[in-house]
């Protein structure tokens, strides 16, 4: 692929990927949402996070893998415990990363 | 005050940077292999800031895909941000001037969204916090891409340091922090289950995360219904 086309792709992808993030805030900020819509929107973040967690832990390679061979599931367990016990994102992150490093290097599944 | 908010935003971005560095490096390596120059690979991360979208773009460039295919694939991957962005509006309104809120929303990603929404649960949004969080995360992504493109395949496997689990660990932790109302539990559990069922029945939804959109639409509606019963 030649250089012009690559730059064209980069600029096109930039517009496509940035507009869905910018436009809702730009267009909707002036409106007052009805209470029920605001309540509905308040559930978007927990739903999105649950979806992201489920996909990233249970399908780390893009394909659903619910088995004892999926080390992401094993690393998930100490991460949950650290999050509940410490209530601290940084400590939880370190616990998760350390657990994954151990599993990757020493368990070898 | 403003400086404190900016610092808090930068501090809250550090876990994100930890996850973005290896992912950005992987992107840089792949982009270089697909024939992009170091400048093009880095500029793509500057201008696009879409992890999945950039990986798909590189894959399609390498496979000789049509430009229109690349654009359609990116629409599919990024459409979920319409929903994310809309759900930030009630938190930004009255706290961040609309123009600044719109401009800084360019830096909305799965990760900055998760961190910001947690922060907004008990702190009002500010321009300085948003700038600190989004710009620092973006710098991590750009820096990783540049490193990857320059160092190429010299980079050692970052999986052995467990960094592959940085973002899953962050999602897990922020999900746990975010569950406050009884209805949140049901929303989270149903969203996770619906997401996996759709991903199982239609595996192609996993590659653009559209299963998360459908799961969110259903689970948030369920949340309103459960909440309304009290």
Tab-separated table of C-alpha atoms in Angstrom:
chain	number	residue	atom	x	y	z
A	1	UNK	CA	0.000	0.000	0.000
A	2	UNK	CA	1.459	3.407	-0.923
A	3	UNK	CA	2.109	6.281	1.448
A	4	UNK	CA	-0.807	8.462	0.328
A	5	UNK	CA	-3.270	5.659	0.989
A	6	UNK	CA	-1.786	4.973	4.415
A	7	UNK	CA	-2.170	8.637	5.391
A	8	UNK	CA	-5.707	8.616	3.998
A	9	UNK	CA	-6.493	5.569	6.166
A	10	UNK	CA	-4.954	7.168	9.263
A	11	UNK	CA	-7.021	10.350	8.837
A	12	UNK	CA	-10.214	8.416	8.023
A	13	UNK	CA	-9.831	6.110	11.022
A	14	UNK	CA	-9.102	9.148	13.188
A	15	UNK	CA	-12.403	10.808	12.215
A	16	UNK	CA	-14.351	7.556	12.554
A	17	UNK	CA	-12.913	6.670	15.952
A	18	UNK	CA	-13.001	10.117	17.553
A	19	UNK	CA	-16.459	11.301	16.475
A	20	UNK	CA	-18.529	8.758	18.470
A	21	UNK	CA	-16.668	9.885	21.608
A	22	UNK	CA	-16.852	13.640	21.001
A	23	UNK	CA	-20.262	14.108	19.350
A	24	UNK	CA	-22.548	12.846	22.162
A	25	UNK	CA	-20.883	15.176	24.683
A	26	UNK	CA	-20.867	18.056	22.184
A	27	UNK	CA	-24.506	17.647	21.143
A	28	UNK	CA	-26.220	16.399	24.302
A	29	UNK	CA	-24.613	18.630	26.946
A	30	UNK	CA	-27.193	21.393	26.366
A	31	UNK	CA	-30.180	19.103	27.013
A	32	UNK	CA	-31.673	18.040	30.320
A	33	UNK	CA	-32.262	14.266	30.270
A	34	UNK	CA	-35.552	12.929	31.687
A	35	UNK	CA	-34.992	11.259	35.084
A	36	UNK	CA	-35.623	7.758	33.739
A	37	UNK	CA	-33.033	8.178	30.962
A	38	UNK	CA	-30.527	9.477	33.476
A	39	UNK	CA	-31.203	6.435	35.653
A	40	UNK	CA	-30.802	4.131	32.657
A	41	UNK	CA	-27.490	5.811	31.785
A	42	UNK	CA	-26.277	5.305	35.360
A	43	UNK	CA	-26.355	1.540	34.719
A	44	UNK	CA	-24.283	1.753	31.538
A	45	UNK	CA	-20.924	1.874	33.351
A	46	UNK	CA	-21.482	-1.227	35.558
A	47	UNK	CA	-22.848	-3.117	32.545
A	48	UNK	CA	-19.929	-2.125	30.308
A	49	UNK	CA	-17.368	-3.002	32.988
A	50	UNK	CA	-19.003	-6.378	33.602
A	51	UNK	CA	-18.895	-7.076	29.866
A	52	UNK	CA	-15.257	-6.010	29.564
A	53	UNK	CA	-14.295	-8.092	32.613
A	54	UNK	CA	-16.121	-11.166	31.332
A	55	UNK	CA	-14.595	-10.936	27.853
A	56	UNK	CA	-11.054	-10.102	28.994
A	57	UNK	CA	-10.927	-12.898	31.594
A	58	UNK	CA	-12.996	-15.624	29.917
A	59	UNK	CA	-11.926	-14.946	26.330
A	60	UNK	CA	-8.388	-13.511	26.571
A	61	UNK	CA	-7.499	-14.627	23.034
A	62	UNK	CA	-10.805	-13.494	21.537
A	63	UNK	CA	-12.428	-16.930	21.812
A	64	UNK	CA	-14.419	-17.987	24.871
A	65	UNK	CA	-12.281	-20.356	26.939
A	66	UNK	CA	-13.884	-21.479	30.180
A	67	UNK	CA	-11.494	-24.229	31.283
A	68	UNK	CA	-8.836	-24.857	33.930
A	69	UNK	CA	-6.217	-24.182	31.233
A	70	UNK	CA	-7.215	-20.538	31.005
A	71	UNK	CA	-4.697	-18.891	33.362
A	72	UNK	CA	-6.625	-15.609	33.193
A	73	UNK	CA	-9.363	-17.237	35.294
A	74	UNK	CA	-6.763	-18.263	37.905
A	75	UNK	CA	-5.273	-14.760	37.977
A	76	UNK	CA	-8.793	-13.324	38.299
A	77	UNK	CA	-9.317	-14.966	41.719
A	78	UNK	CA	-6.500	-13.235	43.691
A	79	UNK	CA	-7.410	-10.002	41.872
A	80	UNK	CA	-10.971	-10.140	43.220
A	81	UNK	CA	-9.722	-10.875	46.727
A	82	UNK	CA	-7.228	-7.977	46.552
A	83	UNK	CA	-9.917	-5.584	45.272
A	84	UNK	CA	-12.398	-6.508	48.020
A	85	UNK	CA	-9.802	-6.535	50.827
A	86	UNK	CA	-7.705	-3.476	49.942
A	87	UNK	CA	-10.201	-1.256	48.044
A	88	UNK	CA	-7.120	0.058	46.254
A	89	UNK	CA	-6.738	-0.049	42.461
A	90	UNK	CA	-2.966	0.077	42.397
A	91	UNK	CA	-2.478	-2.741	44.929
A	92	UNK	CA	-5.106	-4.812	43.115
A	93	UNK	CA	-3.380	-4.260	39.795
A	94	UNK	CA	-0.033	-5.345	41.239
A	95	UNK	CA	-1.651	-8.446	42.751
A	96	UNK	CA	-3.203	-9.354	39.390
A	97	UNK	CA	0.006	-8.750	37.442
A	98	UNK	CA	2.120	-10.681	39.974
A	99	UNK	CA	-0.343	-13.577	39.905
A	100	UNK	CA	-0.238	-13.634	36.093
A	101	UNK	CA	3.566	-13.481	36.016
A	102	UNK	CA	3.758	-16.472	38.405
A	103	UNK	CA	1.169	-18.453	36.452
A	104	UNK	CA	2.811	-17.695	33.110
A	105	UNK	CA	6.339	-18.567	34.195
A	106	UNK	CA	5.862	-21.355	36.708
A	107	UNK	CA	2.627	-23.150	35.962
A	108	UNK	CA	3.187	-23.375	32.247
A	109	UNK	CA	-0.303	-24.350	31.159
B	1	UNK	CA	-7.367	23.219	43.461
B	2	UNK	CA	-6.933	22.888	39.709
B	3	UNK	CA	-3.424	21.612	40.129
B	4	UNK	CA	-4.610	19.049	42.651
B	5	UNK	CA	-7.272	17.803	40.229
B	6	UNK	CA	-4.727	17.591	37.406
B	7	UNK	CA	-2.363	15.601	39.622
B	8	UNK	CA	-5.181	13.265	40.659
B	9	UNK	CA	-6.038	12.698	36.984
B	10	UNK	CA	-2.414	11.905	36.129
B	11	UNK	CA	-2.129	9.596	39.136
B	12	UNK	CA	-5.315	7.754	38.208
B	13	UNK	CA	-3.970	7.295	34.674
B	14	UNK	CA	-0.833	5.435	35.800
B	15	UNK	CA	-2.490	1.994	35.995
B	16	UNK	CA	-3.849	2.623	32.503
B	17	UNK	CA	-0.379	3.540	31.230
B	18	UNK	CA	0.924	0.289	32.687
B	19	UNK	CA	-1.541	-1.566	30.474
B	20	UNK	CA	-1.145	0.662	27.415
B	21	UNK	CA	2.655	0.502	27.186
B	22	UNK	CA	2.846	-3.189	26.226
B	23	UNK	CA	-0.280	-2.952	24.042
B	24	UNK	CA	1.080	0.145	22.304
B	25	UNK	CA	4.435	-1.569	21.798
B	26	UNK	CA	2.713	-4.559	20.241
B	27	UNK	CA	0.867	-2.184	17.913
B	28	UNK	CA	4.114	-0.438	16.940
B	29	UNK	CA	5.777	-3.749	16.100
B	30	UNK	CA	2.806	-4.924	13.997
B	31	UNK	CA	2.474	-1.570	12.213
B	32	UNK	CA	6.144	-1.643	11.264
B	33	UNK	CA	5.778	-5.195	9.953
B	34	UNK	CA	2.755	-4.119	7.881
B	35	UNK	CA	4.891	-1.513	6.105
B	36	UNK	CA	4.133	1.670	8.058
B	37	UNK	CA	7.010	4.026	8.827
B	38	UNK	CA	7.849	4.927	12.432
B	39	UNK	CA	6.191	8.317	11.891
B	40	UNK	CA	3.042	6.771	10.432
B	41	UNK	CA	2.749	4.203	13.230
B	42	UNK	CA	3.207	6.890	15.887
B	43	UNK	CA	0.883	9.378	14.182
B	44	UNK	CA	-1.792	6.721	13.955
B	45	UNK	CA	-1.680	6.398	17.755
B	46	UNK	CA	-1.701	10.199	18.097
B	47	UNK	CA	-4.690	10.709	15.792
B	48	UNK	CA	-6.764	7.562	16.313
B	49	UNK	CA	-6.242	6.304	19.916
B	50	UNK	CA	-8.351	3.206	19.291
B	51	UNK	CA	-6.595	0.009	20.365
B	52	UNK	CA	-8.825	-2.574	18.709
B	53	UNK	CA	-9.447	-0.278	15.720
B	54	UNK	CA	-5.726	0.198	15.096
B	55	UNK	CA	-4.967	-3.534	15.345
B	56	UNK	CA	-7.764	-4.301	12.868
B	57	UNK	CA	-6.565	-1.553	10.527
B	58	UNK	CA	-3.026	-2.945	10.510
B	59	UNK	CA	-4.348	-6.460	9.948
B	60	UNK	CA	-6.421	-5.287	6.969
B	61	UNK	CA	-3.559	-3.236	5.494
B	62	UNK	CA	-1.347	-6.309	5.679
B	63	UNK	CA	-4.039	-8.494	4.116
B	64	UNK	CA	-4.499	-5.973	1.301
B	65	UNK	CA	-8.042	-5.093	2.382
B	66	UNK	CA	-9.954	-2.261	0.707
B	67	UNK	CA	-9.915	1.154	2.386
B	68	UNK	CA	-13.707	1.076	2.698
B	69	UNK	CA	-13.466	-2.253	4.568
B	70	UNK	CA	-11.031	-0.653	7.006
B	71	UNK	CA	-13.427	2.246	7.576
B	72	UNK	CA	-16.488	0.002	8.075
B	73	UNK	CA	-14.565	-2.214	10.515
B	74	UNK	CA	-13.629	0.895	12.511
B	75	UNK	CA	-17.220	2.119	12.622
B	76	UNK	CA	-18.211	-1.263	14.099
B	77	UNK	CA	-15.397	-1.225	16.655
B	78	UNK	CA	-15.957	2.350	17.794
B	79	UNK	CA	-19.744	2.598	17.796
B	80	UNK	CA	-19.923	1.554	21.468
B	81	UNK	CA	-18.367	4.899	22.391
B	82	UNK	CA	-21.641	6.625	21.432
B	83	UNK	CA	-23.138	4.861	24.432
B	84	UNK	CA	-20.142	5.418	26.741
B	85	UNK	CA	-19.889	9.085	25.811
B	86	UNK	CA	-23.625	9.693	26.272
B	87	UNK	CA	-23.507	8.149	29.743
B	88	UNK	CA	-20.774	10.611	30.821
B	89	UNK	CA	-22.936	13.633	29.905
B	90	UNK	CA	-24.937	13.775	33.190
B	91	UNK	CA	-21.629	13.801	35.144
B	92	UNK	CA	-19.928	16.447	33.006
B	93	UNK	CA	-22.870	18.820	32.662
B	94	UNK	CA	-22.561	21.835	34.936
B	95	UNK	CA	-19.009	20.879	35.957
B	96	UNK	CA	-16.949	20.987	32.760
B	97	UNK	CA	-17.634	23.661	30.087
B	98	UNK	CA	-19.239	21.931	27.047
B	99	UNK	CA	-16.466	22.875	24.603
B	100	UNK	CA	-13.699	21.577	26.874
B	101	UNK	CA	-15.729	18.474	27.761
B	102	UNK	CA	-16.231	17.733	24.046
B	103	UNK	CA	-12.597	18.240	23.131
B	104	UNK	CA	-11.266	16.169	26.051
B	105	UNK	CA	-13.764	13.401	25.277
B	106	UNK	CA	-11.554	12.490	22.318
B	107	UNK	CA	-9.561	10.591	24.967
B	108	UNK	CA	-12.486	8.393	26.031
B	109	UNK	CA	-11.440	4.733	25.915
B	110	UNK	CA	-12.685	1.620	27.709
B	111	UNK	CA	-10.078	2.272	30.394
B	112	UNK	CA	-10.341	6.052	30.848
B	113	UNK	CA	-14.127	5.619	30.888
B	114	UNK	CA	-13.929	2.994	33.637
B	115	UNK	CA	-11.581	5.077	35.782
B	116	UNK	CA	-13.438	8.370	35.238
B	117	UNK	CA	-16.876	6.921	35.993
B	118	UNK	CA	-15.525	5.482	39.246
B	119	UNK	CA	-14.061	8.859	40.146
B	120	UNK	CA	-17.305	10.686	39.337
B	121	UNK	CA	-19.273	8.471	41.767
B	122	UNK	CA	-17.989	10.581	44.655
B	123	UNK	CA	-16.091	13.509	43.103
B	124	UNK	CA	-17.514	16.101	40.716
B	125	UNK	CA	-15.913	16.068	37.260
B	126	UNK	CA	-13.420	18.841	36.474
B	127	UNK	CA	-11.621	19.889	33.298
B	128	UNK	CA	-8.253	19.453	35.007
B	129	UNK	CA	-8.997	15.880	36.146
B	130	UNK	CA	-10.282	14.939	32.694
B	131	UNK	CA	-7.199	16.465	31.045
B	132	UNK	CA	-4.797	14.723	33.440
B	133	UNK	CA	-6.446	11.339	33.010
B	134	UNK	CA	-7.020	11.380	29.251
B	135	UNK	CA	-3.806	13.075	28.120
B	136	UNK	CA	-1.575	10.908	30.348
B	137	UNK	CA	-3.268	7.741	29.105
B	138	UNK	CA	-2.895	8.921	25.518
B	139	UNK	CA	0.803	9.680	26.079
B	140	UNK	CA	1.257	6.128	27.385
B	141	UNK	CA	-0.366	4.758	24.239
B	142	UNK	CA	1.722	7.003	21.945
B	143	UNK	CA	4.938	6.258	23.840
B	144	UNK	CA	4.331	2.519	23.671
B	145	UNK	CA	3.619	2.682	19.932
B	146	UNK	CA	6.752	4.711	19.248
B	147	UNK	CA	8.902	2.315	21.296
B	148	UNK	CA	7.405	-0.680	19.511
B	149	UNK	CA	7.898	0.833	16.059
B	150	UNK	CA	11.510	1.834	16.797
B	151	UNK	CA	12.640	-1.274	18.650
B	152	UNK	CA	10.625	-3.629	16.456
B	153	UNK	CA	11.020	-7.280	17.165
B	154	UNK	CA	13.875	-6.707	19.639
B	155	UNK	CA	11.212	-6.340	22.275
B	156	UNK	CA	11.103	-9.225	24.657
B	157	UNK	CA	7.844	-10.942	25.395
B	158	UNK	CA	6.020	-8.725	27.912
B	159	UNK	CA	3.636	-11.572	28.830
B	160	UNK	CA	6.279	-13.070	31.092
B	161	UNK	CA	6.018	-10.012	33.342
B	162	UNK	CA	2.290	-10.575	33.725
B	163	UNK	CA	1.464	-7.274	32.000
B	164	UNK	CA	-1.099	-9.050	29.835
B	165	UNK	CA	-3.292	-9.067	32.927
B	166	UNK	CA	-2.983	-5.320	33.665
B	167	UNK	CA	-6.185	-4.310	31.889
B	168	UNK	CA	-8.303	-7.341	32.917
B	169	UNK	CA	-7.218	-6.675	36.535
B	170	UNK	CA	-8.227	-3.039	36.164
B	171	UNK	CA	-11.660	-3.898	34.764
B	172	UNK	CA	-12.214	-6.418	37.571
B	173	UNK	CA	-11.220	-3.986	40.291
B	174	UNK	CA	-13.212	-1.037	38.922
B	175	UNK	CA	-16.262	-3.261	38.438
B	176	UNK	CA	-16.105	-4.276	42.109
B	177	UNK	CA	-15.708	-0.629	43.189
B	178	UNK	CA	-18.615	0.446	41.007
B	179	UNK	CA	-21.200	-1.910	42.480
B	180	UNK	CA	-23.053	0.165	45.068
B	181	UNK	CA	-26.782	-0.358	44.562
B	182	UNK	CA	-28.454	-3.737	44.825
B	183	UNK	CA	-29.571	-3.343	41.214
B	184	UNK	CA	-25.928	-2.894	40.126
B	185	UNK	CA	-25.200	-6.524	41.017
B	186	UNK	CA	-28.003	-7.755	38.780
B	187	UNK	CA	-26.961	-5.398	35.996
B	188	UNK	CA	-23.341	-6.600	36.179
B	189	UNK	CA	-24.173	-10.303	36.335
B	190	UNK	CA	-26.733	-10.123	33.527
B	191	UNK	CA	-24.449	-7.987	31.340
B	192	UNK	CA	-21.589	-10.487	31.762
B	193	UNK	CA	-23.815	-13.478	30.998
B	194	UNK	CA	-25.564	-11.858	28.012
B	195	UNK	CA	-22.215	-10.701	26.663
B	196	UNK	CA	-20.809	-14.233	26.755
B	197	UNK	CA	-23.962	-15.848	25.348
B	198	UNK	CA	-23.985	-13.444	22.382
B	199	UNK	CA	-20.237	-13.932	21.940
B	200	UNK	CA	-20.770	-17.709	21.977
B	201	UNK	CA	-23.687	-17.704	19.521
B	202	UNK	CA	-22.121	-15.091	17.215
B	203	UNK	CA	-18.312	-15.233	17.633
B	204	UNK	CA	-17.828	-12.364	15.170
B	205	UNK	CA	-19.314	-9.969	17.748
B	206	UNK	CA	-16.288	-10.684	19.970
B	207	UNK	CA	-13.873	-9.059	17.521
B	208	UNK	CA	-15.658	-5.682	17.535
B	209	UNK	CA	-17.132	-5.950	21.050
B	210	UNK	CA	-20.646	-5.347	19.717
B	211	UNK	CA	-21.757	-8.070	22.162
B	212	UNK	CA	-20.976	-5.536	24.920
B	213	UNK	CA	-23.322	-3.002	23.304
B	214	UNK	CA	-26.267	-5.429	23.179
B	215	UNK	CA	-25.543	-6.716	26.689
B	216	UNK	CA	-25.406	-3.146	28.034
B	217	UNK	CA	-28.681	-2.120	26.363
B	218	UNK	CA	-30.490	-5.113	27.899
B	219	UNK	CA	-28.778	-5.034	31.322
B	220	UNK	CA	-29.253	-1.268	31.862
B	221	UNK	CA	-32.963	-1.635	31.052
B	222	UNK	CA	-33.134	-4.494	33.549
B	223	UNK	CA	-31.450	-2.231	36.114
B	224	UNK	CA	-34.120	0.455	35.708
B	225	UNK	CA	-36.872	-2.168	36.115
B	226	UNK	CA	-35.305	-3.680	39.265
B	227	UNK	CA	-34.620	-0.245	40.735
B	228	UNK	CA	-38.216	0.812	40.042
B	229	UNK	CA	-39.572	-1.966	42.234
B	230	UNK	CA	-38.420	-0.210	45.403
